[in-house]
Structures are given as C-alpha cells and as structure tokens.
PDB file of C-alpha atoms in Angstrom:
ATOM      1  CA  ASN A   1       0.003  -0.048  -0.175  1.00 76.00           C
ATOM      2  CA  ALA A   2       1.426   3.472  -0.732  1.00 82.00           C
ATOM      3  CA  GLY A   3      -0.877   4.801   2.093  1.00 93.00           C
ATOM      4  CA  VAL A   4      -1.714   8.727   1.584  1.00 96.00           C
ATOM      5  CA  THR A   5       0.147  10.319  -1.302  1.00 96.00           C
ATOM      6  CA  GLN A   6       0.115  14.039  -2.139  1.00 97.00           C
ATOM      7  CA  THR A   7       1.383  15.804  -5.125  1.00 97.00           C
ATOM      8  CA  PRO A   8       3.092  18.218  -5.804  1.00 97.00           C
ATOM      9  CA  LYS A   9       5.747  18.242  -2.958  1.00 95.00           C
ATOM     10  CA  PHE A  10       6.584  21.913  -3.484  1.00 96.00           C
ATOM     11  CA  GLN A  11       4.805  24.622  -5.421  1.00 96.00           C
ATOM     12  CA  VAL A  12       5.361  28.452  -5.947  1.00 97.00           C
ATOM     13  CA  LEU A  13       2.432  30.405  -6.875  1.00 97.00           C
ATOM     14  CA  LYS A  14       2.017  34.123  -7.868  1.00 97.00           C
ATOM     15  CA  THR A  15      -0.960  36.081  -5.926  1.00 98.00           C
ATOM     16  CA  GLY A  16      -4.263  35.425  -7.788  1.00 97.00           C
ATOM     17  CA  GLN A  17      -3.186  32.287  -9.476  1.00 97.00           C
ATOM     18  CA  SER A  18      -5.264  29.006  -8.790  1.00 96.00           C
ATOM     19  CA  MET A  19      -4.064  25.580  -8.417  1.00 96.00           C
ATOM     20  CA  THR A  20      -5.139  22.048  -7.282  1.00 98.00           C
ATOM     21  CA  LEU A  21      -3.413  20.144  -4.492  1.00 98.00           C
ATOM     22  CA  GLN A  22      -3.897  16.360  -5.040  1.00 98.00           C
ATOM     23  CA  CYS A  23      -4.457  13.754  -2.315  1.00 98.00           C
ATOM     24  CA  ALA A  24      -4.991  10.242  -2.744  1.00 98.00           C
ATOM     25  CA  GLN A  25      -5.219   7.180  -0.441  1.00 97.00           C
ATOM     26  CA  ASP A  26      -5.605   3.305  -1.069  1.00 96.00           C
ATOM     27  CA  MET A  27      -6.666   2.172   2.080  1.00 94.00           C
ATOM     28  CA  ASN A  28     -10.448   2.506   1.242  1.00 93.00           C
ATOM     29  CA  HIS A  29     -10.748   5.129   4.090  1.00 94.00           C
ATOM     30  CA  GLU A  30     -14.076   6.876   4.597  1.00 93.00           C
ATOM     31  CA  TYR A  31     -12.967   9.977   6.102  1.00 93.00           C
ATOM     32  CA  MET A  32     -10.304  12.379   4.416  1.00 95.00           C
ATOM     33  CA  SER A  33      -9.463  15.793   5.739  1.00 95.00           C
ATOM     34  CA  TRP A  34      -6.987  18.683   4.770  1.00 97.00           C
ATOM     35  CA  TYR A  35      -4.845  20.628   7.281  1.00 96.00           C
ATOM     36  CA  ARG A  36      -2.529  23.480   7.035  1.00 96.00           C
ATOM     37  CA  GLN A  37       0.427  23.958   9.185  1.00 93.00           C
ATOM     38  CA  ASP A  38       1.864  27.245  10.225  1.00 91.00           C
ATOM     39  CA  PRO A  39       4.554  27.955  12.754  1.00 84.00           C
ATOM     40  CA  GLY A  40       2.999  28.230  16.375  1.00 79.00           C
ATOM     41  CA  MET A  41      -0.538  27.355  15.101  1.00 81.00           C
ATOM     42  CA  GLY A  42      -0.387  23.800  14.883  1.00 84.00           C
ATOM     43  CA  LEU A  43      -2.510  21.959  12.394  1.00 90.00           C
ATOM     44  CA  ARG A  44      -5.855  23.551  11.373  1.00 92.00           C
ATOM     45  CA  LEU A  45      -8.496  21.766   9.766  1.00 92.00           C
ATOM     46  CA  ILE A  46      -9.566  23.332   6.168  1.00 96.00           C
ATOM     47  CA  HIS A  47     -12.175  21.012   5.062  1.00 96.00           C
ATOM     48  CA  TYR A  48     -13.006  17.329   5.565  1.00 94.00           C
ATOM     49  CA  SER A  49     -15.138  14.451   3.893  1.00 95.00           C
ATOM     50  CA  VAL A  50     -16.881  11.590   5.511  1.00 91.00           C
ATOM     51  CA  GLY A  51     -17.561   9.820   2.143  1.00 93.00           C
ATOM     52  CA  ALA A  52     -17.703  10.184  -1.468  1.00 94.00           C
ATOM     53  CA  GLY A  53     -19.919  13.044  -2.328  1.00 95.00           C
ATOM     54  CA  ILE A  54     -19.930  14.461   1.087  1.00 95.00           C
ATOM     55  CA  THR A  55     -17.732  17.295   2.265  1.00 96.00           C
ATOM     56  CA  ASP A  56     -17.892  20.178   4.908  1.00 94.00           C
ATOM     57  CA  GLN A  57     -16.117  23.028   6.280  1.00 95.00           C
ATOM     58  CA  GLY A  58     -13.238  23.079   8.887  1.00 91.00           C
ATOM     59  CA  GLU A  59     -11.871  25.749  10.964  1.00 89.00           C
ATOM     60  CA  VAL A  60     -10.255  27.461   8.050  1.00 95.00           C
ATOM     61  CA  PRO A  61     -12.206  27.081   4.877  1.00 97.00           C
ATOM     62  CA  ASN A  62     -11.921  30.562   3.204  1.00 96.00           C
ATOM     63  CA  GLY A  63     -10.188  30.567  -0.127  1.00 96.00           C
ATOM     64  CA  TYR A  64     -10.368  26.711  -0.460  1.00 98.00           C
ATOM     65  CA  ASN A  65     -12.608  24.362  -2.290  1.00 97.00           C
ATOM     66  CA  VAL A  66     -12.727  20.610  -2.151  1.00 98.00           C
ATOM     67  CA  SER A  67     -14.888  17.814  -3.818  1.00 96.00           C
ATOM     68  CA  ARG A  68     -15.060  14.038  -3.299  1.00 97.00           C
ATOM     69  CA  SER A  69     -16.127  12.166  -6.299  1.00 97.00           C
ATOM     70  CA  THR A  70     -14.515   8.952  -5.289  1.00 96.00           C
ATOM     71  CA  THR A  71     -13.394   7.286  -2.065  1.00 96.00           C
ATOM     72  CA  GLU A  72      -9.532   7.596  -3.223  1.00 97.00           C
ATOM     73  CA  ASP A  73      -9.208  11.110  -4.003  1.00 98.00           C
ATOM     74  CA  PHE A  74      -9.797  14.363  -2.295  1.00 98.00           C
ATOM     75  CA  PRO A  75      -8.206  17.218  -4.236  1.00 98.00           C
ATOM     76  CA  LEU A  76      -8.055  20.873  -2.431  1.00 98.00           C
ATOM     77  CA  ARG A  77      -8.452  23.914  -4.740  1.00 98.00           C
ATOM     78  CA  LEU A  78      -6.996  27.304  -4.196  1.00 96.00           C
ATOM     79  CA  LEU A  79      -9.361  29.504  -6.162  1.00 92.00           C
ATOM     80  CA  SER A  80      -7.101  32.904  -6.081  1.00 96.00           C
ATOM     81  CA  ALA A  81      -3.898  32.364  -4.164  1.00 96.00           C
ATOM     82  CA  ALA A  82      -3.010  34.864  -1.508  1.00 97.00           C
ATOM     83  CA  PRO A  83       0.230  35.064   0.567  1.00 97.00           C
ATOM     84  CA  SER A  84      -1.701  34.293   3.595  1.00 96.00           C
ATOM     85  CA  GLN A  85      -2.109  30.931   2.095  1.00 97.00           C
ATOM     86  CA  THR A  86       1.729  30.087   2.323  1.00 97.00           C
ATOM     87  CA  SER A  87       1.804  27.219   4.460  1.00 97.00           C
ATOM     88  CA  VAL A  88       2.583  23.482   4.559  1.00 96.00           C
ATOM     89  CA  TYR A  89      -0.488  21.406   3.475  1.00 97.00           C
ATOM     90  CA  PHE A  90      -1.250  17.841   4.779  1.00 96.00           C
ATOM     91  CA  CYS A  91      -3.859  15.499   3.578  1.00 97.00           C
ATOM     92  CA  ALA A  92      -5.131  12.772   6.239  1.00 95.00           C
ATOM     93  CA  SER A  93      -7.547   9.767   6.113  1.00 95.00           C
ATOM     94  CA  SER A  94      -8.849   7.334   8.523  1.00 92.00           C
ATOM     95  CA  TYR A  95     -11.213   4.310   8.721  1.00 87.00           C
ATOM     96  CA  GLY A  96     -14.128   6.052  10.387  1.00 79.00           C
ATOM     97  CA  MET A  97     -15.346   9.300  11.535  1.00 69.00           C
ATOM     98  CA  THR A  98     -13.996  11.656  14.126  1.00 63.00           C
ATOM     99  CA  GLY A  99     -15.378  10.629  17.935  1.00 60.00           C
ATOM    100  CA  GLN A 100     -13.917   7.054  17.356  1.00 63.00           C
ATOM    101  CA  SER A 101     -10.498   5.797  18.038  1.00 65.00           C
ATOM    102  CA  TYR A 102      -9.223   5.518  14.562  1.00 79.00           C
ATOM    103  CA  GLU A 103      -6.147   7.051  13.953  1.00 86.00           C
ATOM    104  CA  GLN A 104      -5.391   9.334  10.977  1.00 90.00           C
ATOM    105  CA  TYR A 105      -2.980   8.674   8.365  1.00 92.00           C
ATOM    106  CA  PHE A 106      -0.951  11.655   6.871  1.00 94.00           C
ATOM    107  CA  GLY A 107       0.617  12.441   3.752  1.00 95.00           C
ATOM    108  CA  PRO A 108       4.105  13.721   3.152  1.00 94.00           C
ATOM    109  CA  GLY A 109       2.903  17.350   2.745  1.00 95.00           C
ATOM    110  CA  THR A 110       2.858  20.077   0.188  1.00 96.00           C
ATOM    111  CA  ARG A 111       4.855  23.072   0.701  1.00 96.00           C
ATOM    112  CA  LEU A 112       3.307  26.042  -0.966  1.00 97.00           C
ATOM    113  CA  THR A 113       4.670  29.556  -1.279  1.00 97.00           C
ATOM    114  CA  VAL A 114       2.498  32.398  -2.666  1.00 97.00           C
ATOM    115  CA  THR A 115       4.661  35.689  -3.784  1.00 97.00           C
TER     116      THR A 115
ATOM    117  CA  GLY B   1     -15.728  23.664  22.247  1.00 82.00           C
ATOM    118  CA  ASP B   2     -13.089  20.844  22.265  1.00 86.00           C
ATOM    119  CA  SER B   3      -9.406  21.846  22.306  1.00 90.00           C
ATOM    120  CA  VAL B   4      -5.962  20.653  23.302  1.00 93.00           C
ATOM    121  CA  THR B   5      -3.261  22.787  25.272  1.00 94.00           C
ATOM    122  CA  GLN B   6       0.332  21.680  24.680  1.00 92.00           C
ATOM    123  CA  MET B   7       3.357  22.718  26.478  1.00 83.00           C
ATOM    124  CA  GLU B   8       5.280  25.287  24.764  1.00 81.00           C
ATOM    125  CA  GLY B   9       8.708  24.393  23.046  1.00 83.00           C
ATOM    126  CA  PRO B  10      11.357  24.217  21.955  1.00 93.00           C
ATOM    127  CA  VAL B  11      12.841  21.346  24.447  1.00 96.00           C
ATOM    128  CA  THR B  12      16.345  20.652  24.389  1.00 97.00           C
ATOM    129  CA  LEU B  13      17.808  17.572  26.141  1.00 97.00           C
ATOM    130  CA  SER B  14      20.877  15.814  26.448  1.00 97.00           C
ATOM    131  CA  GLU B  15      20.822  12.256  25.302  1.00 98.00           C
ATOM    132  CA  GLU B  16      19.595   9.763  28.120  1.00 97.00           C
ATOM    133  CA  ALA B  17      17.724  12.421  29.925  1.00 98.00           C
ATOM    134  CA  PHE B  18      14.124  12.235  30.986  1.00 98.00           C
ATOM    135  CA  LEU B  19      11.288  13.592  28.650  1.00 97.00           C
ATOM    136  CA  THR B  20       8.013  14.994  29.719  1.00 97.00           C
ATOM    137  CA  ILE B  21       5.761  16.958  27.456  1.00 97.00           C
ATOM    138  CA  ASN B  22       2.587  18.155  29.060  1.00 97.00           C
ATOM    139  CA  CYS B  23      -0.697  17.922  27.340  1.00 97.00           C
ATOM    140  CA  THR B  24      -4.215  18.929  28.683  1.00 97.00           C
ATOM    141  CA  TYR B  25      -7.440  18.852  26.769  1.00 96.00           C
ATOM    142  CA  THR B  26     -10.871  20.199  27.124  1.00 94.00           C
ATOM    143  CA  ALA B  27     -13.755  18.031  25.748  1.00 90.00           C
ATOM    144  CA  THR B  28     -17.375  17.176  25.996  1.00 85.00           C
ATOM    145  CA  GLY B  29     -17.953  13.674  25.986  1.00 81.00           C
ATOM    146  CA  TYR B  30     -15.248  10.905  25.956  1.00 84.00           C
ATOM    147  CA  PRO B  31     -12.792  11.634  23.324  1.00 90.00           C
ATOM    148  CA  SER B  32      -9.809   9.385  22.286  1.00 92.00           C
ATOM    149  CA  LEU B  33      -6.085  11.022  22.909  1.00 94.00           C
ATOM    150  CA  PHE B  34      -3.295  10.739  20.559  1.00 95.00           C
ATOM    151  CA  TRP B  35       0.290  11.637  20.407  1.00 97.00           C
ATOM    152  CA  TYR B  36       1.783  12.232  17.012  1.00 97.00           C
ATOM    153  CA  VAL B  37       5.466  12.889  16.028  1.00 97.00           C
ATOM    154  CA  GLN B  38       6.649  14.548  13.033  1.00 94.00           C
ATOM    155  CA  TYR B  39      10.284  14.048  11.757  1.00 94.00           C
ATOM    156  CA  PRO B  40      11.819  16.806   9.544  1.00 88.00           C
ATOM    157  CA  GLY B  41      10.329  17.087   6.057  1.00 85.00           C
ATOM    158  CA  GLU B  42       7.827  14.503   6.933  1.00 88.00           C
ATOM    159  CA  GLY B  43       4.199  14.165   7.658  1.00 90.00           C
ATOM    160  CA  LEU B  44       2.753  13.340  11.120  1.00 93.00           C
ATOM    161  CA  GLN B  45       2.662   9.506  12.120  1.00 94.00           C
ATOM    162  CA  LEU B  46       0.880   8.202  15.169  1.00 94.00           C
ATOM    163  CA  LEU B  47       3.119   7.439  18.199  1.00 97.00           C
ATOM    164  CA  LEU B  48       0.707   6.351  20.542  1.00 97.00           C
ATOM    165  CA  LYS B  49      -2.876   6.552  21.601  1.00 94.00           C
ATOM    166  CA  ALA B  50      -5.499   5.934  24.428  1.00 94.00           C
ATOM    167  CA  THR B  51      -9.165   5.382  23.994  1.00 91.00           C
ATOM    168  CA  LYS B  52     -10.729   5.830  27.600  1.00 90.00           C
ATOM    169  CA  ALA B  53      -9.699   7.126  31.042  1.00 92.00           C
ATOM    170  CA  ASP B  54      -6.679   5.257  32.627  1.00 95.00           C
ATOM    171  CA  ASP B  55      -5.614   3.637  29.619  1.00 95.00           C
ATOM    172  CA  LYS B  56      -1.927   3.975  28.945  1.00 97.00           C
ATOM    173  CA  GLY B  57      -0.609   4.039  25.243  1.00 97.00           C
ATOM    174  CA  SER B  58       3.062   3.083  24.732  1.00 97.00           C
ATOM    175  CA  ASN B  59       5.254   2.729  21.797  1.00 97.00           C
ATOM    176  CA  LYS B  60       9.007   2.951  21.183  1.00 96.00           C
ATOM    177  CA  GLY B  61       9.829   3.732  24.935  1.00 97.00           C
ATOM    178  CA  PHE B  62       7.169   6.533  24.915  1.00 98.00           C
ATOM    179  CA  GLU B  63       4.194   6.276  27.076  1.00 98.00           C
ATOM    180  CA  ALA B  64       1.246   8.444  28.225  1.00 98.00           C
ATOM    181  CA  THR B  65      -1.617   7.931  30.375  1.00 98.00           C
ATOM    182  CA  TYR B  66      -5.278   9.297  29.961  1.00 97.00           C
ATOM    183  CA  ARG B  67      -6.044  11.030  33.203  1.00 96.00           C
ATOM    184  CA  LYS B  68      -9.651  11.925  33.226  1.00 94.00           C
ATOM    185  CA  GLU B  69      -9.444  13.619  36.461  1.00 94.00           C
ATOM    186  CA  THR B  70      -6.812  16.302  35.408  1.00 95.00           C
ATOM    187  CA  THR B  71      -7.758  16.084  31.565  1.00 96.00           C
ATOM    188  CA  SER B  72      -4.351  15.231  30.901  1.00 97.00           C
ATOM    189  CA  PHE B  73      -2.075  13.043  28.610  1.00 98.00           C
ATOM    190  CA  HIS B  74       1.376  13.977  29.235  1.00 98.00           C
ATOM    191  CA  LEU B  75       4.088  12.264  27.055  1.00 98.00           C
ATOM    192  CA  GLU B  76       7.079  10.568  28.889  1.00 98.00           C
ATOM    193  CA  LYS B  77      10.186   8.753  27.946  1.00 98.00           C
ATOM    194  CA  GLY B  78      12.861   7.726  30.491  1.00 97.00           C
ATOM    195  CA  SER B  79      15.701   7.962  28.440  1.00 96.00           C
ATOM    196  CA  VAL B  80      15.745  10.074  25.092  1.00 98.00           C
ATOM    197  CA  GLN B  81      18.030   9.452  22.040  1.00 97.00           C
ATOM    198  CA  VAL B  82      19.315  11.665  19.214  1.00 97.00           C
ATOM    199  CA  SER B  83      16.833  10.137  16.904  1.00 96.00           C
ATOM    200  CA  ASP B  84      13.811  11.203  19.120  1.00 97.00           C
ATOM    201  CA  SER B  85      14.328  14.652  17.891  1.00 97.00           C
ATOM    202  CA  ALA B  86      11.388  15.748  16.283  1.00 96.00           C
ATOM    203  CA  VAL B  87       7.989  17.637  16.584  1.00 95.00           C
ATOM    204  CA  TYR B  88       5.447  16.123  19.097  1.00 97.00           C
ATOM    205  CA  PHE B  89       1.620  16.864  18.555  1.00 95.00           C
ATOM    206  CA  CYS B  90      -1.013  15.839  21.110  1.00 96.00           C
ATOM    207  CA  ALA B  91      -4.420  15.570  19.581  1.00 93.00           C
ATOM    208  CA  LEU B  92      -7.873  14.503  20.589  1.00 91.00           C
ATOM    209  CA  SER B  93     -10.693  12.924  18.503  1.00 88.00           C
ATOM    210  CA  GLY B  94     -14.120  14.473  19.467  1.00 80.00           C
ATOM    211  CA  ASN B  95     -16.693  15.831  17.096  1.00 75.00           C
ATOM    212  CA  GLN B  96     -13.399  16.503  15.220  1.00 79.00           C
ATOM    213  CA  PHE B  97      -9.763  16.085  15.280  1.00 84.00           C
ATOM    214  CA  TYR B  98      -8.025  18.605  17.354  1.00 88.00           C
ATOM    215  CA  PHE B  99      -4.296  19.124  17.347  1.00 90.00           C
ATOM    216  CA  GLY B 100      -1.959  20.958  19.778  1.00 92.00           C
ATOM    217  CA  THR B 101       0.395  23.414  18.500  1.00 91.00           C
ATOM    218  CA  GLY B 102       3.359  21.017  18.575  1.00 93.00           C
ATOM    219  CA  THR B 103       6.512  20.772  20.852  1.00 94.00           C
ATOM    220  CA  SER B 104       9.966  20.600  19.085  1.00 95.00           C
ATOM    221  CA  LEU B 105      12.467  18.275  20.716  1.00 96.00           C
ATOM    222  CA  THR B 106      16.012  18.482  20.118  1.00 97.00           C
ATOM    223  CA  VAL B 107      18.303  15.772  21.859  1.00 97.00           C
ATOM    224  CA  ILE B 108      22.106  16.550  21.932  1.00 97.00           C
ATOM    225  CA  PRO B 109      24.701  13.920  22.226  1.00 95.00           C
TER     226      PRO B 109
END
C-alpha cells in the first residue's frame, strides 16, 4: 500500500493564481481531511469529507474548495492564491469518522509559497 | 468547544535524559487521545493512543496515560535518544480532530 500520497511536494504561486493540490489514499478510508500547518499554530482543519459526495468545512475554509467524487481522491483547490495561504498542507485519512478511536494517516505534505 | 493545550517548546535535552511533554485537553463526552510525531520534512505519524480513562498508550519507549480527573495526557520517555529529535503533537478525537500546537524536541549527544 502506498498509504496517503500528495502532489506536488513543493509549489510556488503568484498572487491570484489558482491550483489544485492532489491527495489520494489506497486504504479504502471513508474519512479524509485537509490541514494547513503554520509556525506556532499547529494543524488547522480546512475541509473534510466523511465519504464520496460529502464534504464539509473545517476551521479555516475560506479561499479553498474541495470535492470528493471517489473514495480514493480528495483534491484541494485554491481559487485565487494569496500570500496568507503560504503554508504546508497535509492530507489525512482514517477508517471512520472523528469521535472514534481511528487514527489518522497523513501524507508527506505540500509546501506552498505564494508570492 | 473541544481543544488541546500543549507545552510550549522548544525543548532541548541531552541524550539519556528524561522527557515529559505536557498536554491537557477540554472536551465534552469521552474523546480518544493521541500523540503524533513529525520528523523533519515528513508528515505526522501516530506515536501512541488511548481511548478511555486510565488507559496507557505506549510505543518505542514513549508512554502516556489518559487522566480524566486532571484532563491530561502527558508524554514521557525515560531515556531519550538523538533519533527522538522531532516535533510532537498531542491530539484528541471528539466531534472533530483537534491538534495542539506542537512541541519541538532536540536531543543532543
């Protein structure tokens, strides 16, 4: 199993550009999520999905869109990049919904810089 | 709402020293508690977990006990190694997954 994969590993964007961060998992997990990691802020939840066709907002959803057309894939779209979106982005997946004991499996991250 | 408060870092220890990283939580209901570790340039990986009060999670010499009376889940290791240098995150699984801000540990030979 590859686990959770993310592409690209690094990306530089100019303000106003759009892009999609890819995330895929091969563990048949129902729950997937996107986090951003900023110094001194820990991980903050952007969007999450409890299954194909179902998505919801997390703590910091503004400026980001998601969709979940398959169990395996959960792309994150930046609509119009801003310098405040410079961060490291992590995708994660787990067997079940939060509130249970299922651990989350994390991808290696995408380091995004917006100039 | 639910939250996790974690000891501020960075922490620097000599090899073979004792490690404690404090973590306290606020939650309604009965969350599961986790410690994750992040090595440089990598994603987070589960270190240990506990799913109910008085459970002790342990892995690679690290351990933490789920204390409901003090709402704590402190991470401990009796003798740290250089290879333990990483960032450690406390987390809880309630209505959502919540992470602490992370504690950076550097172990020097």
